[in-house]
Amino acid sequence: AQKITQTQPGMFVQEKEAVTLDCTYDTSDPSYGLFWYKQPSSGEMIFLIYQGSYDQQNATEGRYSLNFQKARKSANLVISASQLGDSAMYFCAMSAPTDSWGKLQFGAGTQVVVTP
Amino acid sequence: NAGVTQTPKFQVLKTGQSMTLQCAQDMNHEYMSWYRQDPGMGLRLIHYSVGAGITDQGEVPNGYNVSRSTTEDFPLRLLSAAPSQTSVYFCAALKGANYGYTFGSGTRLTVV
């Protein structure tokens, strides 16, 4: 069984600063994918970034980067130069093809508030 | 190109009523899933499908049915609504892992 843990229920960060959101996972599958999603107060789920377990390099997407430490089973999201529009709930999730790509397991989420 | 379309956006049901939440995608994606989101919790998988005609249960399937007769549509049926099914429901479709899942805008369901 897969499990995703996000230990930070909420964080405050000042505008223009970087913030790291923690995510640890547990799986016995050798092949898996890790995802980060943003959910603003409007409620939609926005895909941010993906990391495959066999990817050699950490994923980056604009101001988002994923600090992937496979041995420690962690996949932390780093948001650089925070903006007020980054205030949202952030979810870490994983899926494994040996189970099914159709099954996405989510963490409980981290609420980020960006202050001026 | 609408992506994933969910209807309705809001619904109030009485206990014991049945209804179908609609989900349609225009991206020809094989994988589709239904999730529910309760306050303070992440999304939990209800049912998923790996292609037309193939569905399977997720983490919280009780009280819900699905079918996938076409690639485009993946409706979720509540058989006999209960207050515990009050939640926000999301449908999602996956093209490929690198692209992430595309989510619908959600259905806020209240069962009274």
GROMACS .gro file of C-alpha atoms in nm:
model
  228
    1ALA     CA    1   0.000   0.000   0.000
    2GLN     CA    2   0.114   0.350  -0.075
    3LYS     CA    3   0.114   0.630   0.177
    4ILE     CA    4   0.182   1.003   0.145
    5THR     CA    5   0.261   1.219   0.449
    6GLN     CA    6   0.261   1.597   0.465
    7THR     CA    7   0.355   1.703   0.817
    8GLN     CA    8   0.308   2.080   0.782
    9PRO     CA    9  -0.061   2.171   0.816
   10GLY     CA   10   0.006   2.541   0.758
   11MET     CA   11   0.283   2.787   0.677
   12PHE     CA   12   0.327   3.161   0.651
   13VAL     CA   13   0.583   3.297   0.408
   14GLN     CA   14   0.675   3.650   0.313
   15GLU     CA   15   0.642   3.767  -0.041
   16LYS     CA   16   0.957   3.712  -0.253
   17GLU     CA   17   1.094   3.450  -0.013
   18ALA     CA   18   1.134   3.081  -0.095
   19VAL     CA   19   0.929   2.817   0.080
   20THR     CA   20   0.977   2.441   0.107
   21LEU     CA   21   0.680   2.210   0.152
   22ASP     CA   22   0.759   1.869   0.291
   23CYS     CA   23   0.634   1.540   0.150
   24THR     CA   24   0.738   1.190   0.242
   25TYR     CA   25   0.604   0.875   0.087
   26ASP     CA   26   0.605   0.503   0.137
   27THR     CA   27   0.576   0.244  -0.135
   28SER     CA   28   0.719  -0.095  -0.221
   29ASP     CA   29   0.686  -0.031  -0.594
   30PRO     CA   30   1.018   0.035  -0.770
   31SER     CA   31   0.845   0.251  -1.030
   32TYR     CA   32   0.622   0.536  -0.922
   33GLY     CA   33   0.539   0.896  -0.988
   34LEU     CA   34   0.511   1.190  -0.753
   35PHE     CA   35   0.288   1.490  -0.819
   36TRP     CA   36   0.225   1.826  -0.661
   37TYR     CA   37  -0.106   2.007  -0.692
   38LYS     CA   38  -0.218   2.355  -0.591
   39GLN     CA   39  -0.571   2.423  -0.473
   40PRO     CA   40  -0.652   2.794  -0.437
   41SER     CA   41  -0.953   2.913  -0.241
   42SER     CA   42  -1.161   2.890  -0.558
   43GLY     CA   43  -1.132   2.512  -0.526
   44GLU     CA   44  -0.984   2.394  -0.854
   45MET     CA   45  -0.696   2.148  -0.860
   46ILE     CA   46  -0.396   2.277  -1.055
   47PHE     CA   47  -0.114   2.042  -1.156
   48LEU     CA   48   0.227   2.191  -1.073
   49ILE     CA   49   0.504   1.938  -1.122
   50TYR     CA   50   0.582   1.569  -1.171
   51GLN     CA   51   0.879   1.353  -1.069
   52GLY     CA   52   0.930   0.997  -1.186
   53SER     CA   53   1.112   0.755  -0.961
   54TYR     CA   54   1.369   0.678  -1.230
   55ASP     CA   55   1.426   1.039  -1.331
   56GLN     CA   56   1.791   1.127  -1.284
   57GLN     CA   57   1.733   1.495  -1.230
   58ASN     CA   58   1.504   1.684  -0.998
   59ALA     CA   59   1.200   1.822  -1.177
   60THR     CA   60   1.164   2.195  -1.229
   61GLU     CA   61   0.879   2.399  -1.369
   62GLY     CA   62   0.921   2.774  -1.358
   63ARG     CA   63   0.932   2.884  -0.992
   64TYR     CA   64   0.855   2.530  -0.877
   65SER     CA   65   1.120   2.268  -0.818
   66LEU     CA   66   1.105   1.929  -0.659
   67ASN     CA   67   1.377   1.821  -0.417
   68PHE     CA   68   1.365   1.445  -0.475
   69GLN     CA   69   1.560   1.232  -0.230
   70LYS     CA   70   1.481   0.875  -0.324
   71ALA     CA   71   1.670   0.701  -0.045
   72ARG     CA   72   1.489   0.914   0.214
   73LYS     CA   73   1.157   0.877   0.027
   74SER     CA   74   1.098   1.247   0.025
   75ALA     CA   75   0.972   1.477  -0.251
   76ASN     CA   76   0.969   1.830  -0.119
   77LEU     CA   77   0.829   2.116  -0.326
   78VAL     CA   78   1.027   2.437  -0.336
   79ILE     CA   79   0.852   2.755  -0.445
   80SER     CA   80   1.100   3.032  -0.517
   81ALA     CA   81   1.022   3.404  -0.498
   82SER     CA   82   0.678   3.359  -0.345
   83GLN     CA   83   0.393   3.571  -0.476
   84LEU     CA   84   0.062   3.663  -0.316
   85GLY     CA   85  -0.109   3.440  -0.570
   86ASP     CA   86   0.078   3.140  -0.429
   87SER     CA   87  -0.149   3.143  -0.124
   88ALA     CA   88  -0.330   2.811  -0.150
   89MET     CA   89  -0.347   2.453  -0.028
   90TYR     CA   90  -0.074   2.232  -0.171
   91PHE     CA   91  -0.109   1.858  -0.207
   92CYS     CA   92   0.155   1.594  -0.267
   93ALA     CA   93   0.035   1.278  -0.440
   94MET     CA   94   0.176   0.959  -0.583
   95SER     CA   95   0.081   0.684  -0.823
   96ALA     CA   96   0.244   0.361  -0.932
   97PRO     CA   97   0.197   0.182  -1.264
   98THR     CA   98   0.224  -0.159  -1.103
   99ASP     CA   99  -0.086  -0.069  -0.904
  100SER     CA  100  -0.246   0.159  -1.159
  101TRP     CA  101  -0.180   0.507  -1.291
  102GLY     CA  102  -0.552   0.557  -1.235
  103LYS     CA  103  -0.500   0.548  -0.858
  104LEU     CA  104  -0.362   0.870  -0.715
  105GLN     CA  105  -0.289   0.875  -0.340
  106PHE     CA  106  -0.295   1.219  -0.180
  107GLY     CA  107  -0.141   1.363   0.132
  108ALA     CA  108  -0.348   1.578   0.371
  109GLY     CA  109  -0.209   1.899   0.227
  110THR     CA  110  -0.025   2.210   0.348
  111GLN     CA  111  -0.195   2.550   0.363
  112VAL     CA  112   0.040   2.827   0.249
  113VAL     CA  113  -0.031   3.192   0.320
  114VAL     CA  114   0.193   3.449   0.151
  115THR     CA  115   0.210   3.782   0.330
  116PRO     CA  116   0.320   4.118   0.185
  117ASN     CA  117  -1.099   2.212  -2.569
  118ALA     CA  118  -1.281   2.198  -2.235
  119GLY     CA  119  -1.062   1.933  -2.064
  120VAL     CA  120  -1.269   1.766  -1.790
  121THR     CA  121  -1.627   1.884  -1.743
  122GLN     CA  122  -1.826   1.803  -1.431
  123THR     CA  123  -2.194   1.864  -1.379
  124PRO     CA  124  -2.364   1.981  -1.169
  125LYS     CA  125  -2.146   2.225  -0.975
  126PHE     CA  126  -2.376   2.221  -0.673
  127GLN     CA  127  -2.639   1.975  -0.557
  128VAL     CA  128  -2.853   1.926  -0.248
  129LEU     CA  129  -3.006   1.584  -0.193
  130LYS     CA  130  -3.232   1.439   0.068
  131THR     CA  131  -3.122   1.127   0.250
  132GLY     CA  132  -3.213   0.821   0.046
  133GLN     CA  133  -3.229   0.996  -0.290
  134SER     CA  134  -3.013   0.879  -0.578
  135MET     CA  135  -2.832   1.086  -0.836
  136THR     CA  136  -2.558   1.076  -1.097
  137LEU     CA  137  -2.262   1.310  -1.108
  138GLN     CA  138  -2.152   1.356  -1.466
  139CYS     CA  139  -1.792   1.366  -1.586
  140ALA     CA  140  -1.685   1.409  -1.946
  141GLN     CA  141  -1.344   1.460  -2.103
  142ASP     CA  142  -1.253   1.561  -2.455
  143MET     CA  143  -0.885   1.468  -2.441
  144ASN     CA  144  -0.914   1.096  -2.527
  145HIS     CA  145  -0.738   1.004  -2.203
  146GLU     CA  146  -0.747   0.642  -2.093
  147TYR     CA  147  -0.735   0.687  -1.716
  148MET     CA  148  -1.021   0.853  -1.529
  149SER     CA  149  -1.087   0.872  -1.156
  150TRP     CA  150  -1.336   1.002  -0.903
  151TYR     CA  151  -1.227   1.155  -0.572
  152ARG     CA  152  -1.400   1.307  -0.275
  153GLN     CA  153  -1.256   1.585  -0.063
  154ASP     CA  154  -1.368   1.638   0.294
  155PRO     CA  155  -1.262   1.932   0.516
  156GLY     CA  156  -0.908   1.900   0.649
  157MET     CA  157  -0.835   1.598   0.436
  158GLY     CA  158  -0.672   1.530   0.107
  159LEU     CA  159  -0.859   1.377  -0.181
  160ARG     CA  160  -0.963   1.015  -0.146
  161LEU     CA  161  -1.014   0.784  -0.441
  162ILE     CA  162  -1.364   0.644  -0.488
  163HIS     CA  163  -1.345   0.458  -0.820
  164TYR     CA  164  -1.120   0.466  -1.120
  165SER     CA  165  -1.108   0.340  -1.478
  166VAL     CA  166  -0.817   0.240  -1.700
  167GLY     CA  167  -1.022   0.246  -2.019
  168ALA     CA  168  -1.367   0.197  -2.163
  169GLY     CA  169  -1.539  -0.100  -2.003
  170ILE     CA  170  -1.286  -0.133  -1.719
  171THR     CA  171  -1.345   0.008  -1.371
  172ASP     CA  172  -1.220  -0.072  -1.024
  173GLN     CA  173  -1.269   0.037  -0.665
  174GLY     CA  174  -1.057   0.288  -0.483
  175GLU     CA  175  -1.020   0.364  -0.115
  176VAL     CA  176  -1.381   0.465  -0.036
  177PRO     CA  177  -1.614   0.293  -0.288
  178ASN     CA  178  -1.910   0.207  -0.063
  179GLY     CA  179  -2.233   0.378  -0.168
  180TYR     CA  180  -2.107   0.465  -0.514
  181ASN     CA  181  -2.123   0.298  -0.855
  182VAL     CA  182  -1.945   0.382  -1.179
  183SER     CA  183  -1.945   0.268  -1.539
  184ARG     CA  184  -1.730   0.356  -1.839
  185SER     CA  185  -1.913   0.276  -2.159
  186THR     CA  186  -1.711   0.529  -2.362
  187THR     CA  187  -1.366   0.684  -2.331
  188GLU     CA  188  -1.524   1.025  -2.286
  189ASP     CA  189  -1.772   0.968  -2.003
  190PHE     CA  190  -1.729   0.841  -1.648
  191PRO     CA  191  -2.043   0.903  -1.440
  192LEU     CA  192  -2.056   0.849  -1.064
  193ARG     CA  193  -2.383   0.722  -0.919
  194LEU     CA  194  -2.492   0.768  -0.561
  195LEU     CA  195  -2.729   0.482  -0.492
  196SER     CA  196  -2.898   0.605  -0.173
  197ALA     CA  197  -2.754   0.932  -0.048
  198ALA     CA  198  -2.643   0.959   0.314
  199PRO     CA  199  -2.527   1.267   0.510
  200SER     CA  200  -2.179   1.108   0.525
  201GLN     CA  201  -2.160   1.158   0.148
  202THR     CA  202  -2.168   1.535   0.189
  203SER     CA  203  -1.844   1.634   0.023
  204VAL     CA  204  -1.678   1.794  -0.277
  205TYR     CA  205  -1.638   1.548  -0.563
  206PHE     CA  206  -1.369   1.573  -0.828
  207CYS     CA  207  -1.332   1.385  -1.151
  208ALA     CA  208  -0.989   1.357  -1.312
  209ALA     CA  209  -0.835   1.227  -1.633
  210LEU     CA  210  -0.475   1.134  -1.704
  211LYS     CA  211  -0.297   1.166  -2.036
  212GLY     CA  212   0.047   1.069  -1.918
  213ALA     CA  213   0.232   1.102  -1.590
  214ASN     CA  214   0.446   1.394  -1.708
  215TYR     CA  215   0.133   1.596  -1.779
  216GLY     CA  216  -0.036   1.522  -1.449
  217TYR     CA  217  -0.401   1.455  -1.398
  218THR     CA  218  -0.648   1.712  -1.530
  219PHE     CA  219  -0.923   1.775  -1.277
  220GLY     CA  220  -1.275   1.893  -1.329
  221SER     CA  221  -1.397   2.196  -1.136
  222GLY     CA  222  -1.571   1.982  -0.874
  223THR     CA  223  -1.926   1.916  -0.753
  224ARG     CA  224  -2.024   2.036  -0.407
  225LEU     CA  225  -2.281   1.787  -0.276
  226THR     CA  226  -2.485   1.833   0.039
  227VAL     CA  227  -2.704   1.553   0.172
  228VAL     CA  228  -2.965   1.661   0.425
   0.00000   0.00000   0.00000
